[in-house]
Tab-separated table of C-alpha atoms and ligand atoms in Angstrom:
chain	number	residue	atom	x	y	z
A	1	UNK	CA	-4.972	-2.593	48.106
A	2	UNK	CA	-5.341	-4.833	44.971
A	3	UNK	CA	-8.413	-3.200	44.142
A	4	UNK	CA	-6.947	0.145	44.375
A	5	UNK	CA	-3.698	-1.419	42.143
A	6	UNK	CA	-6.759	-3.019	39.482
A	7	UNK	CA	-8.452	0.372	39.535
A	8	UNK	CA	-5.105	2.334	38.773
A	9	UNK	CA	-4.627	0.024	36.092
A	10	UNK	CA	-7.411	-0.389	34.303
A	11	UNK	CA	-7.694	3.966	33.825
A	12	UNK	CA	-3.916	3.851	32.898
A	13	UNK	CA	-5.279	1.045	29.975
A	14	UNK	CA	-8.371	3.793	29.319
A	15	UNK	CA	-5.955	6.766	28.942
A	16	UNK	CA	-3.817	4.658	26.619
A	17	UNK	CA	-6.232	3.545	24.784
A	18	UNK	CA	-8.695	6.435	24.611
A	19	UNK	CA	-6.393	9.609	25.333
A	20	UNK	CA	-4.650	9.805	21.492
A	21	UNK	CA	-6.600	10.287	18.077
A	22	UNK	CA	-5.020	7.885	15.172
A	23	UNK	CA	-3.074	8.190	12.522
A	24	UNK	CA	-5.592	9.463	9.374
A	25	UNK	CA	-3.051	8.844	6.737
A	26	UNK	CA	-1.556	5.832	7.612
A	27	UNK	CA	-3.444	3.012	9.664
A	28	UNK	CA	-0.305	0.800	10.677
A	29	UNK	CA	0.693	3.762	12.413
A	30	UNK	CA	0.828	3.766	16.491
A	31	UNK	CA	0.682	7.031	18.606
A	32	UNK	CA	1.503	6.747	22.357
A	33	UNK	CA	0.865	8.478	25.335
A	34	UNK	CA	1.775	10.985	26.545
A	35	UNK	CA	3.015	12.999	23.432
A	36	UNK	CA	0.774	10.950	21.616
A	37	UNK	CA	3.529	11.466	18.617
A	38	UNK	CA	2.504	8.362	16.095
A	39	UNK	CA	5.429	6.625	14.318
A	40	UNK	CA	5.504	3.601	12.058
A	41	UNK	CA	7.517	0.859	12.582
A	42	UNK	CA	10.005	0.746	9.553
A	43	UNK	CA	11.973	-2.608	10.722
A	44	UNK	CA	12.860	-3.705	14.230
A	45	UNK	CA	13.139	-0.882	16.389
A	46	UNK	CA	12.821	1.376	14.004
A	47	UNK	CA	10.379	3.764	14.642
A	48	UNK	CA	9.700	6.843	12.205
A	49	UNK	CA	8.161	9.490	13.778
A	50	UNK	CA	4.841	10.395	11.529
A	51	UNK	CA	2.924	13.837	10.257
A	52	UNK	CA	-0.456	12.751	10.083
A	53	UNK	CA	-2.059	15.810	8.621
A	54	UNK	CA	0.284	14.654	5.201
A	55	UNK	CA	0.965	11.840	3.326
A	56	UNK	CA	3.416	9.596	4.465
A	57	UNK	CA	6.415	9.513	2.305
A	58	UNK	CA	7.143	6.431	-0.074
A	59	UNK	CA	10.201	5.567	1.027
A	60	UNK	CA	9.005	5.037	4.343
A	61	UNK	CA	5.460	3.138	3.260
A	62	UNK	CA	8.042	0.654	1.200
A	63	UNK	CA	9.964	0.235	3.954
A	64	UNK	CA	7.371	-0.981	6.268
A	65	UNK	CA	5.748	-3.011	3.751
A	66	UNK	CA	9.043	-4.886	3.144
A	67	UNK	CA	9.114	-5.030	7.132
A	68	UNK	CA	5.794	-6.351	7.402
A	69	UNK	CA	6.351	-9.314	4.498
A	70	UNK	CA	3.591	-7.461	2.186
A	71	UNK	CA	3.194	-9.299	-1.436
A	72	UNK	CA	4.691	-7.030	-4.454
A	73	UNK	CA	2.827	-5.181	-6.779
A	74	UNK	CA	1.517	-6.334	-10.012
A	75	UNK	CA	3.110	-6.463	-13.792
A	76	UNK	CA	1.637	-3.790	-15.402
A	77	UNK	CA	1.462	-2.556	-19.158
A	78	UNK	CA	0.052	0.159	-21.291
A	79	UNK	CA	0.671	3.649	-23.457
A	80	UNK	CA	3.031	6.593	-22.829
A	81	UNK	CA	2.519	9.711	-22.300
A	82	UNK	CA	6.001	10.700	-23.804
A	83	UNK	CA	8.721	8.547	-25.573
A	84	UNK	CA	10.724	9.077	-22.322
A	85	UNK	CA	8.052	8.038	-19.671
A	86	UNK	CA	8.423	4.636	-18.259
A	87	UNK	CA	6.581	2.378	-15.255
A	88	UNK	CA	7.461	0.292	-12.135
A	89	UNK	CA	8.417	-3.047	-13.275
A	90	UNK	CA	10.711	-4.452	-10.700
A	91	UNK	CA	7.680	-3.470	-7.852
A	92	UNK	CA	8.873	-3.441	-4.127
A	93	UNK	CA	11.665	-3.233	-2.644
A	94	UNK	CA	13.234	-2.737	0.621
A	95	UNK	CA	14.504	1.222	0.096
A	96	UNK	CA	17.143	3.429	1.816
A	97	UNK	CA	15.637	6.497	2.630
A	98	UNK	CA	16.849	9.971	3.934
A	99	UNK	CA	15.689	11.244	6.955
A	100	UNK	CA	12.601	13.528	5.241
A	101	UNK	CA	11.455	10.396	3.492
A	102	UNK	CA	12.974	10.776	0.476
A	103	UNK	CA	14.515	7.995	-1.462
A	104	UNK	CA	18.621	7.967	-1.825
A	105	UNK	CA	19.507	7.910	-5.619
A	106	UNK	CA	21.402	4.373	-5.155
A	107	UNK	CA	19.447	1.367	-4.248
A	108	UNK	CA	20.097	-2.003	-3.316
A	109	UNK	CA	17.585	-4.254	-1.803
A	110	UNK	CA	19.975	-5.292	0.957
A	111	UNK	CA	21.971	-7.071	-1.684
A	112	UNK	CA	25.299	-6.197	-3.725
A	113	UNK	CA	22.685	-5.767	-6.927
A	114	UNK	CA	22.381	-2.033	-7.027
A	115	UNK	CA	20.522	0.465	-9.819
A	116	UNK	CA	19.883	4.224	-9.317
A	117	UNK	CA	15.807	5.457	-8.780
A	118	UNK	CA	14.042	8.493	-9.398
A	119	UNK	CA	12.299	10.576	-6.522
A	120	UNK	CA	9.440	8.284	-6.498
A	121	UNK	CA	11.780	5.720	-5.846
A	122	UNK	CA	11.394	3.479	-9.424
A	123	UNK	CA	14.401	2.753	-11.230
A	124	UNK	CA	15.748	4.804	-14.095
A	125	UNK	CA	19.187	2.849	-14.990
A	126	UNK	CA	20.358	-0.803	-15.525
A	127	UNK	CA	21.141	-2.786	-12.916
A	128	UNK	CA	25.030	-3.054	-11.519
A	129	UNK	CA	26.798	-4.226	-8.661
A	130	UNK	CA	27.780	-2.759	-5.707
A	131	UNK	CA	30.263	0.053	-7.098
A	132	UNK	CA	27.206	1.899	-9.288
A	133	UNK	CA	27.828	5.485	-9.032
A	134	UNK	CA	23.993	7.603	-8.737
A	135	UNK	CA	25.313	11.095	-8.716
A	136	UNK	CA	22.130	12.625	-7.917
A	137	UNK	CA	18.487	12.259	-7.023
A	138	UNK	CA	16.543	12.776	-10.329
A	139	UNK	CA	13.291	14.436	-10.035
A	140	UNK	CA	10.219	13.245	-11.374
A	141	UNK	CA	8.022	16.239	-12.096
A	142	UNK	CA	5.387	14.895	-14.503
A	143	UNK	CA	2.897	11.491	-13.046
A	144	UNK	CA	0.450	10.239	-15.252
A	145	UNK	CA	-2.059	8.203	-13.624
A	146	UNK	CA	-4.277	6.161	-15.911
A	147	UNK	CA	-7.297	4.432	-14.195
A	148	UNK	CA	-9.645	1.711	-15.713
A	149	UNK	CA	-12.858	2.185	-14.224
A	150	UNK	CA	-15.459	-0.677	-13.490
A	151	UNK	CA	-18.525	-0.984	-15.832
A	152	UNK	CA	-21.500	1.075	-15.283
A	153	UNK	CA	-25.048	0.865	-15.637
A	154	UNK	CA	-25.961	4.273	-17.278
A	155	UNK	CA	-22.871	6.243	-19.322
A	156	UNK	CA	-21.000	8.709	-17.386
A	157	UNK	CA	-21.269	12.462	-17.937
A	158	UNK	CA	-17.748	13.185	-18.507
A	159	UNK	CA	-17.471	16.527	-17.279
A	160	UNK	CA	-18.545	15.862	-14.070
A	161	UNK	CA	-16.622	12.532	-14.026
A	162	UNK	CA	-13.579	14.794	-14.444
A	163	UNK	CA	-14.055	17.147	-11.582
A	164	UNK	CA	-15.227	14.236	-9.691
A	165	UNK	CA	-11.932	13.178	-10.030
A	166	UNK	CA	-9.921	16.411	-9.554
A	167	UNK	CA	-11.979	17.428	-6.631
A	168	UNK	CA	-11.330	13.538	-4.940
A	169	UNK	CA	-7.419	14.240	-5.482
A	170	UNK	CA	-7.237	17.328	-3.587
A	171	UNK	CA	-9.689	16.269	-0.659
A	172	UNK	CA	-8.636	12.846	-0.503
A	173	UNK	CA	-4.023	13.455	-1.505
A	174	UNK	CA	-4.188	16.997	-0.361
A	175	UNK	CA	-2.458	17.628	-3.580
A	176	UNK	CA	-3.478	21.352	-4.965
A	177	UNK	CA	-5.459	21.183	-8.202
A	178	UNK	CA	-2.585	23.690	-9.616
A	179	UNK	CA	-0.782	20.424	-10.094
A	180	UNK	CA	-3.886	18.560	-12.062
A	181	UNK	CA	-2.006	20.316	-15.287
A	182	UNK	CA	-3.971	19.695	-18.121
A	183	UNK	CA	-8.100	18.693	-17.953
A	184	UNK	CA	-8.555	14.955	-17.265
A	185	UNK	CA	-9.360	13.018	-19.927
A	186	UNK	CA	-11.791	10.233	-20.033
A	187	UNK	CA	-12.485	7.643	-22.556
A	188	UNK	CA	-15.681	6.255	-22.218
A	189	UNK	CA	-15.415	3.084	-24.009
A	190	UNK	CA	-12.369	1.685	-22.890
A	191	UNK	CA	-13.495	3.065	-19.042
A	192	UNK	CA	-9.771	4.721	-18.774
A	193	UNK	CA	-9.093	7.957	-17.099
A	194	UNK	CA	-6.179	10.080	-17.936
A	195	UNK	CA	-4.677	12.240	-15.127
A	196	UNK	CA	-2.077	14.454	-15.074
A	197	UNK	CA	0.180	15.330	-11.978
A	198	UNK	CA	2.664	17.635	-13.150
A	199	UNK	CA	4.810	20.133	-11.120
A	200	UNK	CA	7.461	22.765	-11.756
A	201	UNK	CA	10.913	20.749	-13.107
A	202	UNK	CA	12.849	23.110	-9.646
A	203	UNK	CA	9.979	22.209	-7.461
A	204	UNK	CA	11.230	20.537	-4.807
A	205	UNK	CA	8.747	20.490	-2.175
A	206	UNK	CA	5.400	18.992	-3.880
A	207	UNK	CA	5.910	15.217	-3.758
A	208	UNK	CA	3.845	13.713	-6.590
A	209	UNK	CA	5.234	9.767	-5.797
A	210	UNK	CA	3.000	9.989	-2.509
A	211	UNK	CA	-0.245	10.806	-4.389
A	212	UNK	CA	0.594	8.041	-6.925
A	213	UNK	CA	1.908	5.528	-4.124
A	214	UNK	CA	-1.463	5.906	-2.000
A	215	UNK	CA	-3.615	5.939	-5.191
A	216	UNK	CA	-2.255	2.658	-6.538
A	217	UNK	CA	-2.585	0.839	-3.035
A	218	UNK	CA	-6.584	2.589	-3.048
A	219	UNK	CA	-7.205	0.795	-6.242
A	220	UNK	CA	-5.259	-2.270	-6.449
A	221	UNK	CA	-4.907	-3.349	-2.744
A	222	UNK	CA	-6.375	-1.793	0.452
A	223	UNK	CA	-6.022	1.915	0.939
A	224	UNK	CA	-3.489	2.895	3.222
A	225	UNK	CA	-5.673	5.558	5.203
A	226	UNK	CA	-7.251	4.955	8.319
A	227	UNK	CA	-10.416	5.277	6.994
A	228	UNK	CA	-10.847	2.142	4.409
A	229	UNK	CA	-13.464	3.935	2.256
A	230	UNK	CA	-12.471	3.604	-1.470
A	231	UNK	CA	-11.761	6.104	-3.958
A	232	UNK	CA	-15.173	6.322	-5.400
A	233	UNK	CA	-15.680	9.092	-7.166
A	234	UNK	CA	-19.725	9.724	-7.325
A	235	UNK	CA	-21.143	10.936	-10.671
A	236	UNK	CA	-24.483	11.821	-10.846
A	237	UNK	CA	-25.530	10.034	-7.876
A	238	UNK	CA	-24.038	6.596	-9.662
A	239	UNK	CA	-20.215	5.746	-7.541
A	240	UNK	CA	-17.950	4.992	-9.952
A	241	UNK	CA	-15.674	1.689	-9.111
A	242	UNK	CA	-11.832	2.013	-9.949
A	243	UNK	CA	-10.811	-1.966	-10.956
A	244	UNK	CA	-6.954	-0.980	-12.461
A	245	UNK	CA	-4.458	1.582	-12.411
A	246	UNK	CA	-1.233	2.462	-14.013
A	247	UNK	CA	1.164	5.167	-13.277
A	248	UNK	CA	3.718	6.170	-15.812
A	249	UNK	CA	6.859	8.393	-14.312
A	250	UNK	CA	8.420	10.902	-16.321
A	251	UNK	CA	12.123	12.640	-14.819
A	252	UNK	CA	13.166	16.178	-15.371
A	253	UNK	CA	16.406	13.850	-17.346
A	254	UNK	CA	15.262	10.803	-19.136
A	255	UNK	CA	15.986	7.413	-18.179
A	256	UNK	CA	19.006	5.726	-18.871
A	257	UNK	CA	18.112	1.687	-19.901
A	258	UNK	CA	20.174	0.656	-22.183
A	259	UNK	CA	18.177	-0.605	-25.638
A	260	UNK	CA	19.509	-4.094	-25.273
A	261	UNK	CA	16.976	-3.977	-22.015
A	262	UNK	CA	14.441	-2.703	-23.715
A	263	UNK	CA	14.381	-4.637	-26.487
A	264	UNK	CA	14.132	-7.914	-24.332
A	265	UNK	CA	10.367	-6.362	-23.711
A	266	UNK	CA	9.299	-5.474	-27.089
A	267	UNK	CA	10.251	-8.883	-28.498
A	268	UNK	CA	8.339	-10.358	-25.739
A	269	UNK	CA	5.695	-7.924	-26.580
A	270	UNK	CA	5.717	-8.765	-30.448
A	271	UNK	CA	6.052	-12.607	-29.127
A	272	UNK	CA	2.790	-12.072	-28.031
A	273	UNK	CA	0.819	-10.373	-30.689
A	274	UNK	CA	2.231	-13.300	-33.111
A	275	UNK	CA	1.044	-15.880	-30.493
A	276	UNK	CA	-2.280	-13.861	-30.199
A	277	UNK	CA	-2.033	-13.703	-34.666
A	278	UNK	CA	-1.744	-17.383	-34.853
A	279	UNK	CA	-4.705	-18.241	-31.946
A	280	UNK	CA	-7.113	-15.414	-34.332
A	281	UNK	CA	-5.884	-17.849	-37.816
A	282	UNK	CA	-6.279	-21.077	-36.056
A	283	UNK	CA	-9.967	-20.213	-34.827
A	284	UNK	CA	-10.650	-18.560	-38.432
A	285	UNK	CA	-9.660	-22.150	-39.517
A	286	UNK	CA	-11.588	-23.983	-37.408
A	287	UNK	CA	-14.199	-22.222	-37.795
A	288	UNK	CA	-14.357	-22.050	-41.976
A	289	UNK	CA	-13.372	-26.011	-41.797
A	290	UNK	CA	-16.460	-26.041	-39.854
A	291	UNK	CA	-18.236	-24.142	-42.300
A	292	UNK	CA	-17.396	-26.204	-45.121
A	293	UNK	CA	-18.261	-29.462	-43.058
A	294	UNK	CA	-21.799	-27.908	-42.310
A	295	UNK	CA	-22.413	-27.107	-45.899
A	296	UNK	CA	-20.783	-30.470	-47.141
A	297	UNK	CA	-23.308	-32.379	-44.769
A	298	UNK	CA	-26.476	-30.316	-45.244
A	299	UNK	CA	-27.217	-31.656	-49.409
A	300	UNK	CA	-26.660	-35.323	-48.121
A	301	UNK	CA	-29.522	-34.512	-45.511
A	302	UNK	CA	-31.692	-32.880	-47.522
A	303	UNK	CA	-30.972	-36.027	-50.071
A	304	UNK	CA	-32.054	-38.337	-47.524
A	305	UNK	CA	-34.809	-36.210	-46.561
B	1	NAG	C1	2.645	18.443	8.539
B	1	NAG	O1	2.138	18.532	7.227
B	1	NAG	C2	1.352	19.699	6.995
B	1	NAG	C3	0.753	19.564	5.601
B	1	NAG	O2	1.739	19.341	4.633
B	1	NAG	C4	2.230	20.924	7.161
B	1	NAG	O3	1.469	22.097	6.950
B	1	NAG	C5	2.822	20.946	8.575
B	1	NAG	O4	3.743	22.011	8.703
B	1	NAG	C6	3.539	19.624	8.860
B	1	NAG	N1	3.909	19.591	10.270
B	1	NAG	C7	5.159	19.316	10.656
B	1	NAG	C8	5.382	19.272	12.114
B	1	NAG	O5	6.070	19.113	9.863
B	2	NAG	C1	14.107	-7.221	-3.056
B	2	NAG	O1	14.382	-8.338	-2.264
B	2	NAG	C2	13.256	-9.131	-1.940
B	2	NAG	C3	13.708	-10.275	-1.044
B	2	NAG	O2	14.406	-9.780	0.033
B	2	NAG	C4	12.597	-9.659	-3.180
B	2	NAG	O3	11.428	-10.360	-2.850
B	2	NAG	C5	12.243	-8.498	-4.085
B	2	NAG	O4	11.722	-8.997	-5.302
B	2	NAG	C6	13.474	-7.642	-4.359
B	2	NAG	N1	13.055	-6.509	-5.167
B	2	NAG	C7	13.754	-6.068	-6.222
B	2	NAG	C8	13.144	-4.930	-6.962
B	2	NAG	O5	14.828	-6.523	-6.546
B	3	NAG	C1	-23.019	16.791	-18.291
B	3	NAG	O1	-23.155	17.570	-17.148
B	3	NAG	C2	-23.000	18.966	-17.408
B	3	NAG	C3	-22.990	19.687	-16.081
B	3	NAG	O2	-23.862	19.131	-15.162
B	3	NAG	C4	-24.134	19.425	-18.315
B	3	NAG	O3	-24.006	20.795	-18.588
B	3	NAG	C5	-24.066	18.638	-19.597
B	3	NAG	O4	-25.154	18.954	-20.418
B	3	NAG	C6	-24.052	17.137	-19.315
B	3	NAG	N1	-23.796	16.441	-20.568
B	3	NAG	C7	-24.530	15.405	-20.986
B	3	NAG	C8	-24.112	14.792	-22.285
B	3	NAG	O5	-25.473	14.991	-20.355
């Protein structure tokens, strides 16, 4: 009888186990027996039921990072594609998302600090308290993803580099190359790699954050696929390493910061150039003083000599 109970039990634990395939675009996900639906767990007891053949919405990834205690994103700087593009500089956050994954306009972190976000989910407005009014979702139709690649040992061919890269976004995001607007761009000597994700400003159905969202995590963390391979774009037989990337967002309306916001940032940024000014004049200095100390000492030696 217990052997018969063991036996049961141990092809129940083999059916579990064995019977479901996993979750290809999301690798925290779970999928049970017997409808082998997979879900993520967004909090406790919250289970969101999954389509793994997709991308997994970013409200729902943010979620479950917040759930599982994940560390925030980095600070991270760099040029616009237009005056009214702007970047993620708050990072993570624990969202409230509709039921189809998408973000609601008003966010508040669980706390009575609230701002309004775009469709990808960043912020587009000051910060308020609890009574901020978001009327709507605004769309973000236009992503521009700028990666820093790692140094090579023979130069990239930049054609190929750039269909390397388009072809990786469609097999790897399922995003159509329709939405790969204009040709990316590559700069060979500062290793950067311009892409842009555009989309129709009515379009409501292509979702450009997730692309971004998974890209960032492929670069900067770990990716969020099942399968851990990198994006590695192979040119010419040579894989090409992605070390940074920075995604600019820009909304069908422009973001509403206040300049008195903004201008906090570009006095810290001209803080800085003065600070990096000053360090260039002080090693000039040094260096001349140096000089001169050289040139003061070498006629006494050669006096001596
Ligand atoms: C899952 O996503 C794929 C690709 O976007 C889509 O074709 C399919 O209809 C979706 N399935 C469900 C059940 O929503
Ligand atoms: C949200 O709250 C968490 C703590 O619960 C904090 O670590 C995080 O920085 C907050 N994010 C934002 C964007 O305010
Ligand atoms: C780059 O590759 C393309 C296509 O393979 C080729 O036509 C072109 O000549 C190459 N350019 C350089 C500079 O090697």
């Amino acid at each position: 009888m217990k052997i018969w109970i063991a036996l049961v039990l141990a092809t129940f634990a083999v059916c579990a186990t064995g019977q479901c395939p996993q979750c290809s675009t999301m690798k925290w996900a779970m999928c049970d027996v017997p409808s082998c639906q997979c879900s993520l767990t967004m909090g406790v007891n919250v289970h969101q039921p999954l389509n793994c053949t997709a991308l997994v919405p970013k409200c729902f990834l943010m979620k479950t990072e917040m759930y599982r205690a994940k560390a925030g994103l980095s600070t991270r700087s760099g040029g616009k594609p237009v005056e009214s593009a702007f970047v993620d500089n708050d990072g993570i956050y624990d969202p409230d998302c509709e039921t189809t994954g998408a973000f609601r306009a008003k966010q508040c972190n669980n706390t009575d600090t609230c701002w309004c976000v775009n469709s990808a989910g960043v912020r587009r407005t000051d910060k308020g308290d609890a009574s901020l009014k978001c009327e709507k979702l605004v769309e973000t139709y236009w992503v521009r993803l700028q990666l820093k690649h790692k140094a090579v040992s023979t130069p990239l061919n930049s054609s190929v580099l750039q269909s390397a890269i388009a072809t990786a976004i469609q097999a790897r995001y399922f995003l159509d190359l329709t939405h790969v607007k204009e040709e990316v761009q590559y700069d060979p000597d500062a290793r950067l790699i311009f892409v842009d994700l555009k989309k129709e400003k009515t379009d409501r159905t292509t979702d450009l954050s997730r692309v971004a969202y998974y890209m960032e995590k492929d670069v900067k963390l770990d990716p969020l696929f099942l399968e851990q391979a990198r994006l590695t774009p192979v040119v010419n037989g040579q894989t090409v390493e992605m070390e940074d990337i920075l995604v600019y967002y820009v909304d069908v309306d422009p973001p509403t910061f206040t300049m008195k916001k903004l201008t906090g940032g570009i006095i810290a940024v001209i803080v800085v150039v003065i600070l990096a000014v000053v360090a260039g004049l002080l090693v000039v200095f040094l260096a001349r003083r140096r000089e001169q100390k050289y040139s003061k000492a070498e006629p006494r030696e050669m006096e001596a000599l």
